[in-house]
Every structure is written in structure tokens, then in C-alpha cells.
Short mmCIF file of C-alpha atoms in Angstrom, two decimals:
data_model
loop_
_atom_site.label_atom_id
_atom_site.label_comp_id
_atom_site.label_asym_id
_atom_site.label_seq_id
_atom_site.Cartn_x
_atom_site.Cartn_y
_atom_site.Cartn_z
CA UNK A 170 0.00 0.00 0.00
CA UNK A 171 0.97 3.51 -1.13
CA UNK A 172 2.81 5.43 2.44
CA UNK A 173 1.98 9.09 0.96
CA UNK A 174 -0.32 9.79 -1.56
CA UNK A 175 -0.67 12.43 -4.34
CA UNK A 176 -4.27 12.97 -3.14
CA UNK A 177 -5.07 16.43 -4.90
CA UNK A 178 -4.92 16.76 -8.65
CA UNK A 179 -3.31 20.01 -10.11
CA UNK A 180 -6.82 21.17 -11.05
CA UNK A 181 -7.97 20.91 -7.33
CA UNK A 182 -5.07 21.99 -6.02
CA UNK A 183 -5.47 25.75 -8.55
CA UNK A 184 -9.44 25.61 -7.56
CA UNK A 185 -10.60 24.35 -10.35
CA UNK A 186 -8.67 26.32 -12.71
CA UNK A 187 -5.29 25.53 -13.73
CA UNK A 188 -3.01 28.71 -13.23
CA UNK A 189 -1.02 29.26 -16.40
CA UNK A 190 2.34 31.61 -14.92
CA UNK A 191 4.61 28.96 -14.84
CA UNK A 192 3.51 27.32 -18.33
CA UNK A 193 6.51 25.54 -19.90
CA UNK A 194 8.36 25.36 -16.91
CA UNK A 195 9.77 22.11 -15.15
CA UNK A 196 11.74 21.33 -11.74
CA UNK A 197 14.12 18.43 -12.17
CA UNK A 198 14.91 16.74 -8.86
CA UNK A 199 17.89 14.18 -8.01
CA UNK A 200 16.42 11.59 -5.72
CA UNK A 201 18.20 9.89 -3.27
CA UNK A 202 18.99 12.67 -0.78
CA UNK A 203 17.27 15.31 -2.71
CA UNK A 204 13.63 14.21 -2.91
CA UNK A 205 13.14 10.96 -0.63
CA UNK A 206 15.79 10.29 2.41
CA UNK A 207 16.28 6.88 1.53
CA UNK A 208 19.89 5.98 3.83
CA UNK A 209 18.63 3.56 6.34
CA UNK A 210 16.53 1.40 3.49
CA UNK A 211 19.62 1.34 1.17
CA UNK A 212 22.05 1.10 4.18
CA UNK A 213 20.04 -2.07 5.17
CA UNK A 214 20.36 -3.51 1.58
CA UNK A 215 24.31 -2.96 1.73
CA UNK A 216 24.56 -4.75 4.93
CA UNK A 217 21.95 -7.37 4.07
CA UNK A 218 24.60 -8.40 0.91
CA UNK A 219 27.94 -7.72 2.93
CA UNK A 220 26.38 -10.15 5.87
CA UNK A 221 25.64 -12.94 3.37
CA UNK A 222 29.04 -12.57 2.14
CA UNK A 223 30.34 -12.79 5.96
CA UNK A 224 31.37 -9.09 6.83
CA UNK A 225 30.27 -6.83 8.90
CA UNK A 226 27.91 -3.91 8.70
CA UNK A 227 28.44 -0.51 7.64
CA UNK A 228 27.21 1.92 9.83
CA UNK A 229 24.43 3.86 8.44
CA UNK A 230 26.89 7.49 8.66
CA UNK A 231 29.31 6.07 6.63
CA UNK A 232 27.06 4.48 3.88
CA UNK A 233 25.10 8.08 3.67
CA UNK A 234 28.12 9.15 1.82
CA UNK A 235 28.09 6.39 -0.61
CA UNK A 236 25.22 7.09 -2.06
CA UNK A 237 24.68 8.47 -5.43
CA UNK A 238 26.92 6.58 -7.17
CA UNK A 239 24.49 3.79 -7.94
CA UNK A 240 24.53 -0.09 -6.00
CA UNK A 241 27.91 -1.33 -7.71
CA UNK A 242 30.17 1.36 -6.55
CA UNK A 243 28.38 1.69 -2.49
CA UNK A 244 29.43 -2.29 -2.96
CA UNK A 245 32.85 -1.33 -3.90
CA UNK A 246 33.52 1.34 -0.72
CA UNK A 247 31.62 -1.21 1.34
CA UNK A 248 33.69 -3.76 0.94
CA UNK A 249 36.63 -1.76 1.65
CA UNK A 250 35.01 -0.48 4.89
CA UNK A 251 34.11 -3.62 6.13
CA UNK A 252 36.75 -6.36 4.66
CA UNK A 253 39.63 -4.22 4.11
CA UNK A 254 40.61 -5.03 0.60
CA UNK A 255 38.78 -4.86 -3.18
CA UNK A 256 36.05 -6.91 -3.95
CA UNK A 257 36.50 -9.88 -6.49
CA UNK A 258 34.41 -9.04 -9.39
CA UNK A 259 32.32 -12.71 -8.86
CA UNK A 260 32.42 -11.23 -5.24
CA UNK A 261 30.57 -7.76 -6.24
CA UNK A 262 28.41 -9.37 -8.76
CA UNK A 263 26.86 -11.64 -6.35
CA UNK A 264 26.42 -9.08 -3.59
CA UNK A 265 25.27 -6.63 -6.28
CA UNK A 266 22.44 -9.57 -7.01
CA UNK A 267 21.75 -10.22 -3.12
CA UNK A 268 21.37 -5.93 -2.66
CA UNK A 269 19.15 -5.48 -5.39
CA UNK A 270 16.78 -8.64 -4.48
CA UNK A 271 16.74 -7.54 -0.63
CA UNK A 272 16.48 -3.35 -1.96
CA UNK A 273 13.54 -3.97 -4.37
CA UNK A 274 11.77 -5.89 -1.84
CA UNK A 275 12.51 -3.34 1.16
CA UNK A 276 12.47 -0.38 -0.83
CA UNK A 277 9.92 2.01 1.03
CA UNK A 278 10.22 0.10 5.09
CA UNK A 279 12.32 3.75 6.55
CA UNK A 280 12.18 5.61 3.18
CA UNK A 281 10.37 9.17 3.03
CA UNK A 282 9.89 12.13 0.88
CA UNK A 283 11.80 15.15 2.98
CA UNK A 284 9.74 17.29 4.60
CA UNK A 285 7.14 19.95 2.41
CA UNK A 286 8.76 18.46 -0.73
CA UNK A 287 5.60 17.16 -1.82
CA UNK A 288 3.63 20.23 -1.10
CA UNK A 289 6.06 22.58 -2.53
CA UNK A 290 5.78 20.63 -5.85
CA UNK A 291 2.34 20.27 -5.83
CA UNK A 292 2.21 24.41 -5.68
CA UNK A 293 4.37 24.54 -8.53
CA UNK A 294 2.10 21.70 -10.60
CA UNK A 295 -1.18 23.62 -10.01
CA UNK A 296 0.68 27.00 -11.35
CA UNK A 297 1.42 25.00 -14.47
CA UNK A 298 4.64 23.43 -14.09
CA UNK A 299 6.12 19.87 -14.45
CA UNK A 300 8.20 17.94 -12.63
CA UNK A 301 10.79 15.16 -13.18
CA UNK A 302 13.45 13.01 -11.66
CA UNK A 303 16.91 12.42 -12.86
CA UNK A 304 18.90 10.14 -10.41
CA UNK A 305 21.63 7.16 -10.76
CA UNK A 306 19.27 5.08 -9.43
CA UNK A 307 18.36 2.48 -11.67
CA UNK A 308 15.06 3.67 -13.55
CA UNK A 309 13.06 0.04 -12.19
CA UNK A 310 14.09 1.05 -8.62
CA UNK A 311 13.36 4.55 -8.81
CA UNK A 312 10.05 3.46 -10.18
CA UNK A 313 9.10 1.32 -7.83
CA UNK A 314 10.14 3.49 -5.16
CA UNK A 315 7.96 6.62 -6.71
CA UNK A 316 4.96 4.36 -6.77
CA UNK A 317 5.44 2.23 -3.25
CA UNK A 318 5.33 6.00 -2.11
CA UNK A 319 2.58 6.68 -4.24
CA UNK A 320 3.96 9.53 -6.02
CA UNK A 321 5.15 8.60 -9.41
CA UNK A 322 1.97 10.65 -10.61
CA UNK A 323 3.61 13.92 -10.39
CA UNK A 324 6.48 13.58 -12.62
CA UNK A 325 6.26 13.46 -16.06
CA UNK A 326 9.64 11.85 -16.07
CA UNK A 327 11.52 9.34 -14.36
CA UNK A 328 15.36 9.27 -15.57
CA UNK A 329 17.75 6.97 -13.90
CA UNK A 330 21.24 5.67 -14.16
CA UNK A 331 20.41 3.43 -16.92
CA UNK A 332 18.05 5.70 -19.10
CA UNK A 333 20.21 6.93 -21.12
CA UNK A 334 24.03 5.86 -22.20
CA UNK A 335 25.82 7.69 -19.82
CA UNK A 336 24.91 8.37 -15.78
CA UNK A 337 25.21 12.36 -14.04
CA UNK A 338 27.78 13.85 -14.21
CA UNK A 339 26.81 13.46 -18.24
CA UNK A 340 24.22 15.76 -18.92
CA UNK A 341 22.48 13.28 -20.97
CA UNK A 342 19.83 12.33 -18.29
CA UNK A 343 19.04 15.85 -17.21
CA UNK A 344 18.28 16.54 -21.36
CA UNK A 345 16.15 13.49 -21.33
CA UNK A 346 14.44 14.85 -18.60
CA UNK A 347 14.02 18.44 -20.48
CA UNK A 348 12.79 16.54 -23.50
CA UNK A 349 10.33 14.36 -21.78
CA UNK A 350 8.65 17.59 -19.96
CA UNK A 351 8.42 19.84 -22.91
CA UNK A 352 10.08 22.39 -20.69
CA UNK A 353 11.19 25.85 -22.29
CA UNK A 354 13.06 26.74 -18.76
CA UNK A 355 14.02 24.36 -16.04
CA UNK A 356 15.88 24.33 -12.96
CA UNK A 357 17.77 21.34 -11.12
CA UNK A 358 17.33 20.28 -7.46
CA UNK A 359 20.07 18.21 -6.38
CA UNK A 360 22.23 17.02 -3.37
CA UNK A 361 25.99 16.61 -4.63
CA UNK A 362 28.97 17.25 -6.55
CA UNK A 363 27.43 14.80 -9.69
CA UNK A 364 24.33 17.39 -10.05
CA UNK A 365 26.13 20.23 -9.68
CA UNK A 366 27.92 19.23 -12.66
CA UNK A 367 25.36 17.88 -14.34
CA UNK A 368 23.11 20.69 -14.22
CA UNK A 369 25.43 23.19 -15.36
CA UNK A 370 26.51 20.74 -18.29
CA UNK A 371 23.23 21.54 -19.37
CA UNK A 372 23.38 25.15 -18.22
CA UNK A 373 20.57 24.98 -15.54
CA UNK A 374 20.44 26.61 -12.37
CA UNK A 375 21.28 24.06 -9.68
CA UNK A 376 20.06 24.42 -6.04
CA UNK A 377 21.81 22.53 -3.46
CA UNK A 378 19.97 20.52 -0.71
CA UNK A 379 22.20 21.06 2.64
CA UNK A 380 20.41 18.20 3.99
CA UNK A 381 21.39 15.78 1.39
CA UNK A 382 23.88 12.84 1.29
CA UNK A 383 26.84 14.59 -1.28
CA UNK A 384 29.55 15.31 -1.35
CA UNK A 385 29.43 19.05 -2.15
CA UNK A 386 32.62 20.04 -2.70
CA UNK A 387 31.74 22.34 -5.89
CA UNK A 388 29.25 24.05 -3.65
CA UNK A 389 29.93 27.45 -4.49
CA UNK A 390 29.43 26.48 -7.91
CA UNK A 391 25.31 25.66 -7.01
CA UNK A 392 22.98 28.84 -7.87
CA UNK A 393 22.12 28.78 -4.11
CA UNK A 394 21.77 26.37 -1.40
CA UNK A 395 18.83 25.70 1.10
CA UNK A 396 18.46 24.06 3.98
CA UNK A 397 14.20 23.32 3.87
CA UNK A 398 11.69 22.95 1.15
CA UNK A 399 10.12 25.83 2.40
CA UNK A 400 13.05 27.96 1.48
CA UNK A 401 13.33 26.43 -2.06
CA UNK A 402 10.57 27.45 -3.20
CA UNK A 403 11.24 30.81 -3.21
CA UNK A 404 14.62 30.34 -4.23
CA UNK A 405 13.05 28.31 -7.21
CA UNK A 406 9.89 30.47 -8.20
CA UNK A 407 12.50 33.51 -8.66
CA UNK A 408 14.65 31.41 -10.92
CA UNK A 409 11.84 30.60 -13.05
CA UNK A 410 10.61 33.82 -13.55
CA UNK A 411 13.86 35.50 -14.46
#
């Protein structure tokens, strides 16, 4: 069953009447870290496949900075964390298999949109705008954990690491994105260092979620940073009427 639902249409959400200012306008939001805090579900996933294998666990700080990257290379660092040495590549395929089985079927248990993220985009839906999501999550899993949340409704598009050819930093996804939403202006909501890059790639304003998982060492290269939804969207209506 759905944990949070996109109960209100755009049209009930605008009265009736679907506001028309922000026309041909889209947000694009990273995912893990950006939209959805999703640590402890993918930390349990990591752990799940690193116990089979007979390590130990990765504490749930250290595998918040592995995300991002996609399941292979969190398998790589966690490997090194917890055996000390490189994975074997029959090694990470297998625990790649045994995170993925365990992560699809434990995808939403801690998982949850951060807070007013939902209601902020809902505001900008009813005004006329789209929304998408461009992650390096793989498109099935971001899927799946849109609709387990019950909000794959409000985006128009749903990119992930395997979309396209090439993963963020490549601007590829974010154009996929721009391409599936029709947008004429767009901005990027992000968490780290790989949408920074991406977004200016393909020379969008990027706005930088303090709360999120990183790294962010090309901060100053972000638009501007905030550290609630409630902030963004002021940050982000401004951008989108300039």
C-alpha cells in the first residue's frame, strides 16, 4: 500500500482552474537525498549483501556518503570499509544480485519524501509546471520506489542511471528529462557534486539541498543552497521567472 499519496490533482489543487504563470516550466529533482531520504533502506540492503558474504555492517553514517553513485560502486567502498581489501568481481556481482533482491523488496520500510517536498511541488504543478526526476538510481528502482510512495503521478519523467548511455555527471539524463517535460526553462534540485555538474553541463540553475547525502565540494558552484523545502521554493519560483 501507497505510504503518501498524491491525493489532490493540479486542477484541485489551482481551484478548479489551472493557473497558467509557470507554463513551460519544469523542476528536475535528483532523488536519493534530494527528494526521498532513503539511507537507512539502502544502508540495510548494503549490509543485508555484505552479511551474506560474511562481513560486517556498515554503519548507516558512513554508507550516507556512498550514495549516489548507484549499487555497484556503495558495494565497492563497502567492501573496503568492512573487509579491508577490493572486492573480487564474482564477489561484487553476487552481492550486487543479493542488494538489489533484498532493496527492491525493502524499498519504502524507513524511506520518506523530505519534509514539504511534496507540497512545494504540488504548488508549482497547479501554477502549471512539471516535474521530473533524474537520479543514478536504476530507472526500475526509482520506479518502484515513486509508486510504493505513491507519487510517481507527479512527474512526467523518471530518468535513472540506466536511461540513457551515460549516468550524471553526463548531462544526458538531465536533457532526457528536459525533452520528456516539454520544458522551455528548467531548474535542477540536487544534493551533490554529480548534479552540480550535471546541471550546469546543461546550463541549468542548480540548487543545493544542505540536507542531502553529497559530497558538495563544488558548492559554491550551485545557484544557491537551502536548507528546507520551504526555502526552495522561493529560491526556485525567482529562478523561473527571471
Amino acid at each position: 500500500m501507497a505510504r503518501f499519496a498524491y491525493r489532490k490533482s493540479v486542477e484541485e489543487k489551482a481551484g478548479g482552474a489551472m493557473a497558467e504563470d509557470l507554463k513551460g516550466a519544469a523542476l528536475l529533482f535528483d532523488l536519493d537525498g534530494t527528494l526521498v531520504d532513503t539511507v537507512d533502506d539502502l544502508a540495510a540492503a548494503m549490509n543485508h549483501a555484505l552479511g551474506e558474504a560474511g562481513l560486517a555492517e556498515v554503519p548507516v553514517g558512513e554508507v550516507r556518503h556512498l550514495v549516489g553513485h548507484g549499487a555497484r560502486r556503495m558495494l565497492v567502498r563497502g567492501y573496503q570499509l568492512s573487509a579491508g581489501r577490493e572486492a573480487e568481481a564474482e564477489e561484487l556481482d553476487l552481492a550486487l544480485a543479493r542488494f538489489l533482491d533484498h532493496y527492491q523488496e525493502n524499498i519504502a520500510v524507513h524511506s520518506r519524501p523530505f519534509d514539504h517536498s511534496i507540497e512545494m511541488i504540488e504548488g508549482f504543478l497547479a501554477r502549471g509546471a512539471r516535474a521530473a526526476i533524474c537520479t543514478n538510481k536504476r530507472e526500475v528502482m526509482a520506479r518502484l520506489l515513486m509508486e510504493t510512495l505513491g507519487l510517481s503521478q507527479m512527474f512526467d519523467a523518471i530518468v535513472g542511471a540506466d536511461t540513457t548511455s551515460a549516468a550524471k555527471p553526463d548531462p544526458a539524463p538531465v536533457r532526457l528529462c528536459l525533452e520528456k517535460t516539454g520544458a522551455q526553462r528548467a531548474v535542477f534540485i540536487g544534493d551533490s557534486d554529480n548534479d552540480i555538474r550535471a546541471a550546469k553541463a546543461a546550463d541549468l540553475s542548480c540548487f543545493l539541498a544542505d540536507f542531502g547525502y553529497g559530497p558538495t565540494t563544488l558548492a559554491a558552484e550551485a545557484t544557491a543552497r537551502f536548507s528546507s523545502y520551504r526555502d526552495a521554493s522561493r529560491l526556485i519560483d525567482a529562478a523561473l521567472k527571471a
